[in-house]
Short mmCIF file of N, CA and C in Angstrom, two decimals:
data_model
loop_
_atom_site.label_atom_id
_atom_site.label_comp_id
_atom_site.label_asym_id
_atom_site.label_seq_id
_atom_site.Cartn_x
_atom_site.Cartn_y
_atom_site.Cartn_z
N MET A 2 -35.55 11.97 -10.78
CA MET A 2 -35.67 12.51 -9.99
C MET A 2 -36.80 10.91 -8.96
N ALA A 3 -37.16 10.69 -9.59
CA ALA A 3 -38.08 9.49 -9.71
C ALA A 3 -37.20 8.43 -9.36
N TYR A 4 -36.01 8.12 -10.07
CA TYR A 4 -34.70 7.05 -10.14
C TYR A 4 -34.35 7.20 -8.87
N ASN A 5 -33.77 8.34 -7.97
CA ASN A 5 -33.40 8.55 -6.79
C ASN A 5 -34.26 8.03 -5.41
N LYS A 6 -35.94 8.26 -5.72
CA LYS A 6 -36.70 7.61 -4.89
C LYS A 6 -36.84 6.39 -4.70
N CYS A 7 -36.62 5.92 -5.88
CA CYS A 7 -36.66 4.14 -5.90
C CYS A 7 -35.00 3.82 -5.37
N PHE A 8 -34.45 4.29 -5.51
CA PHE A 8 -33.11 3.77 -4.93
C PHE A 8 -32.88 4.09 -3.81
N ILE A 9 -33.42 4.75 -3.10
CA ILE A 9 -33.48 5.06 -1.90
C ILE A 9 -34.41 4.35 -0.99
N VAL A 10 -35.49 3.95 -1.48
CA VAL A 10 -36.33 2.47 -0.85
C VAL A 10 -36.06 1.55 -0.77
N ALA A 11 -35.26 1.25 -2.38
CA ALA A 11 -35.06 0.03 -2.28
C ALA A 11 -33.40 -0.47 -1.53
N LEU A 12 -32.68 0.42 -1.11
CA LEU A 12 -31.24 0.61 -0.18
C LEU A 12 -32.33 0.81 0.97
N PHE A 13 -33.13 1.30 1.49
CA PHE A 13 -33.99 0.88 2.99
C PHE A 13 -34.73 -0.62 3.09
N LEU A 14 -35.18 -0.73 2.06
CA LEU A 14 -36.18 -2.19 2.36
C LEU A 14 -34.63 -3.36 2.55
N LEU A 15 -33.49 -3.36 1.60
CA LEU A 15 -32.26 -3.97 1.65
C LEU A 15 -31.89 -3.98 3.15
N SER A 16 -31.92 -2.56 3.77
CA SER A 16 -30.66 -2.49 4.57
C SER A 16 -31.79 -3.42 5.95
N ASN A 17 -32.83 -3.25 6.07
CA ASN A 17 -34.11 -3.95 6.98
C ASN A 17 -34.05 -5.48 7.00
N LEU A 18 -33.60 -6.12 5.98
CA LEU A 18 -33.91 -7.06 5.29
C LEU A 18 -32.97 -7.90 5.84
N ALA A 19 -31.57 -7.41 5.74
CA ALA A 19 -30.13 -8.18 6.61
C ALA A 19 -30.47 -7.57 8.04
N VAL A 20 -30.94 -6.67 8.42
CA VAL A 20 -31.11 -6.79 10.11
C VAL A 20 -32.01 -7.80 10.42
N ALA A 21 -33.19 -8.04 9.59
CA ALA A 21 -33.99 -8.91 10.04
C ALA A 21 -33.70 -10.53 10.14
N HIS A 22 -32.29 -10.75 9.17
CA HIS A 22 -32.10 -12.27 9.11
C HIS A 22 -30.74 -12.34 10.02
N THR A 23 -30.58 -11.35 10.86
CA THR A 23 -29.44 -11.26 11.47
C THR A 23 -30.00 -12.38 13.35
N ASP A 24 -29.30 -13.27 13.48
CA ASP A 24 -29.37 -13.60 15.07
C ASP A 24 -28.87 -13.17 16.19
N ASN A 25 -29.69 -13.32 16.58
CA ASN A 25 -29.31 -12.56 18.19
C ASN A 25 -28.31 -13.64 19.17
N THR A 26 -28.35 -14.74 18.56
CA THR A 26 -27.64 -16.12 19.59
C THR A 26 -26.01 -15.64 18.88
N VAL A 27 -25.61 -14.83 17.80
CA VAL A 27 -24.73 -15.21 17.34
C VAL A 27 -23.19 -15.01 17.97
N SER A 28 -22.27 -15.20 18.47
CA SER A 28 -21.21 -15.12 18.99
C SER A 28 -19.65 -14.55 18.47
N CYS A 29 -19.56 -13.74 18.68
CA CYS A 29 -18.41 -12.81 17.31
C CYS A 29 -16.69 -13.40 18.50
N TYR A 30 -16.04 -13.73 17.45
CA TYR A 30 -14.61 -14.00 17.69
C TYR A 30 -14.03 -13.18 18.35
N ARG A 31 -13.44 -13.09 19.54
CA ARG A 31 -12.73 -12.53 20.43
C ARG A 31 -11.56 -12.37 20.09
N ILE A 32 -10.63 -10.91 19.67
CA ILE A 32 -9.07 -11.19 19.39
C ILE A 32 -8.67 -10.48 20.75
N GLU A 33 -7.54 -11.06 21.12
CA GLU A 33 -6.66 -10.50 22.04
C GLU A 33 -6.31 -9.22 21.96
N PRO A 34 -5.98 -8.02 22.74
CA PRO A 34 -5.12 -6.99 22.30
C PRO A 34 -3.51 -7.29 22.70
N GLY A 35 -3.28 -7.93 22.78
CA GLY A 35 -1.81 -8.45 22.53
C GLY A 35 -1.75 -8.95 21.04
N THR A 36 -2.80 -9.65 20.59
CA THR A 36 -3.04 -9.90 18.82
C THR A 36 -2.59 -9.26 18.44
N ILE A 37 -3.72 -8.12 18.15
CA ILE A 37 -3.65 -7.08 17.45
C ILE A 37 -2.83 -6.15 17.43
N ALA A 38 -1.87 -5.86 18.46
CA ALA A 38 -0.60 -5.17 19.48
C ALA A 38 0.36 -5.97 18.04
N GLY A 39 0.35 -7.15 18.25
CA GLY A 39 1.43 -7.96 17.35
C GLY A 39 1.44 -7.73 15.97
N ILE A 40 0.04 -7.84 15.29
CA ILE A 40 0.06 -7.79 13.92
C ILE A 40 0.01 -6.66 13.69
N ILE A 41 -0.18 -5.21 14.40
CA ILE A 41 0.43 -3.64 13.94
C ILE A 41 1.69 -3.77 14.27
N CYS A 42 2.55 -4.36 15.24
CA CYS A 42 4.07 -4.31 15.18
C CYS A 42 4.59 -5.31 13.82
N ALA A 43 4.03 -6.35 13.77
CA ALA A 43 4.65 -6.75 12.48
C ALA A 43 4.79 -5.94 11.36
N ASP A 44 3.43 -5.41 11.32
CA ASP A 44 3.16 -4.67 9.75
C ASP A 44 3.90 -3.25 9.55
N VAL A 45 4.32 -2.71 10.88
CA VAL A 45 5.07 -1.79 10.96
C VAL A 45 6.52 -2.06 10.18
N LEU A 46 6.89 -3.16 10.82
CA LEU A 46 8.22 -3.27 10.44
C LEU A 46 8.58 -4.06 9.49
N LEU A 47 7.53 -4.69 8.41
CA LEU A 47 7.63 -4.81 7.13
C LEU A 47 7.36 -4.02 6.66
N THR A 48 6.78 -2.82 6.45
CA THR A 48 6.82 -1.62 5.99
C THR A 48 7.95 -0.90 6.15
N LEU A 49 8.66 -1.16 7.32
CA LEU A 49 9.78 -0.81 7.37
C LEU A 49 11.45 -1.62 6.18
N ILE A 50 10.85 -2.54 6.35
CA ILE A 50 12.06 -3.43 5.59
C ILE A 50 11.74 -3.20 4.23
N ILE A 51 10.43 -2.98 3.68
CA ILE A 51 10.05 -2.60 2.07
C ILE A 51 10.64 -1.14 1.70
N VAL A 52 10.47 -0.79 2.95
CA VAL A 52 10.99 0.94 2.30
C VAL A 52 12.54 0.87 2.08
N ILE A 53 13.25 0.23 3.04
CA ILE A 53 14.52 0.04 3.28
C ILE A 53 15.12 -0.60 1.98
N VAL A 54 14.92 -1.51 1.82
CA VAL A 54 15.24 -2.54 0.62
C VAL A 54 14.96 -1.51 -0.67
N THR A 55 14.04 -1.07 -0.97
CA THR A 55 13.67 -0.38 -1.85
C THR A 55 14.60 1.26 -2.07
N TYR A 56 14.91 1.76 -1.17
CA TYR A 56 15.83 2.63 -1.00
C TYR A 56 17.07 2.33 -1.37
N ARG A 57 17.74 1.31 -0.49
CA ARG A 57 18.88 0.63 -1.10
C ARG A 57 19.16 0.33 -2.17
N CYS A 58 18.41 -0.33 -3.01
CA CYS A 58 18.47 -0.30 -4.57
C CYS A 58 18.17 0.82 -5.39
N ALA A 59 17.61 1.54 -5.09
CA ALA A 59 17.41 2.51 -5.84
C ALA A 59 18.68 3.46 -5.66
N SER A 60 19.61 3.44 -4.82
CA SER A 60 20.71 4.19 -4.73
C SER A 60 21.58 3.58 -5.30
N PHE A 61 21.42 1.79 -5.22
CA PHE A 61 22.56 0.94 -6.16
C PHE A 61 22.34 1.66 -7.64
N ARG A 62 20.85 1.71 -7.85
CA ARG A 62 21.05 1.80 -9.04
C ARG A 62 21.55 3.28 -9.35
N ARG A 63 21.07 4.34 -8.42
CA ARG A 63 21.61 6.15 -9.19
C ARG A 63 22.76 5.74 -9.00
N GLN A 64 23.65 4.90 -8.29
CA GLN A 64 25.28 4.98 -7.94
C GLN A 64 26.09 4.57 -9.51
N LYS A 65 25.25 3.78 -9.98
CA LYS A 65 25.61 2.84 -10.81
C LYS A 65 25.68 3.73 -12.58
N ILE A 66 24.82 4.39 -12.20
CA ILE A 66 24.34 5.27 -13.52
C ILE A 66 25.26 6.55 -13.70
N ASP A 67 25.23 7.34 -12.07
CA ASP A 67 26.32 7.96 -11.59
C ASP A 67 27.86 7.74 -12.16
N ASN A 68 27.92 6.87 -12.07
CA ASN A 68 29.67 5.87 -12.71
C ASN A 68 29.77 5.92 -13.46
N ALA A 69 28.44 5.49 -14.28
CA ALA A 69 28.76 5.00 -15.80
C ALA A 69 28.69 6.65 -16.36
N ASP A 70 27.95 7.46 -16.02
CA ASP A 70 27.99 9.03 -16.31
C ASP A 70 29.39 9.70 -16.71
N LYS A 71 30.27 9.32 -15.32
CA LYS A 71 31.99 9.49 -15.21
C LYS A 71 32.58 8.86 -16.17
N VAL A 72 32.63 7.89 -16.41
CA VAL A 72 33.50 6.79 -17.50
C VAL A 72 32.98 7.43 -18.71
N TYR A 73 31.78 8.01 -19.36
CA TYR A 73 31.47 8.45 -20.49
C TYR A 73 32.31 9.57 -20.54
N MET A 74 32.18 10.87 -19.19
CA MET A 74 32.85 12.12 -19.75
C MET A 74 34.22 12.20 -19.78
N ASN A 75 34.95 11.47 -18.63
CA ASN A 75 36.23 10.81 -18.81
C ASN A 75 36.56 10.67 -20.07
N VAL A 76 35.90 9.56 -21.00
CA VAL A 76 36.15 9.17 -22.28
C VAL A 76 36.44 10.37 -23.08
N ARG A 77 35.12 10.90 -22.94
CA ARG A 77 35.27 12.51 -23.85
C ARG A 77 36.19 13.37 -23.84
N ALA A 78 36.39 13.49 -22.05
CA ALA A 78 37.63 14.36 -22.36
C ALA A 78 39.16 14.08 -22.37
N ASN A 79 39.09 12.63 -22.69
CA ASN A 79 40.63 12.16 -23.03
C ASN A 79 40.48 12.07 -24.89
N LEU A 80 39.71 12.36 -25.72
CA LEU A 80 39.47 12.21 -27.10
C LEU A 80 39.47 13.26 -27.08
N LYS A 81 39.22 14.50 -26.55
CA LYS A 81 39.41 16.14 -27.16
C LYS A 81 40.73 16.34 -27.25
N SER A 82 41.55 15.87 -26.00
CA SER A 82 42.86 16.13 -26.12
C SER A 82 43.80 15.60 -26.64
#
């Protein structure tokens, strides 16, 4: 219980220390809304490209495995007759 109190006090003091060291004259870099929209659109486009490429590769691999199974089944059928 004492550990929790010490932790809370230390956290409170550190947060006040961080506030005390900030300057009021700091200017933030402004990002235009168009820039943010462009970043979001590029992110969505890149995500879609990754999903499509992954789907195509997985489909190609699955089709290759299915074709290999068909060849194996045909060979077994030919051996039985």
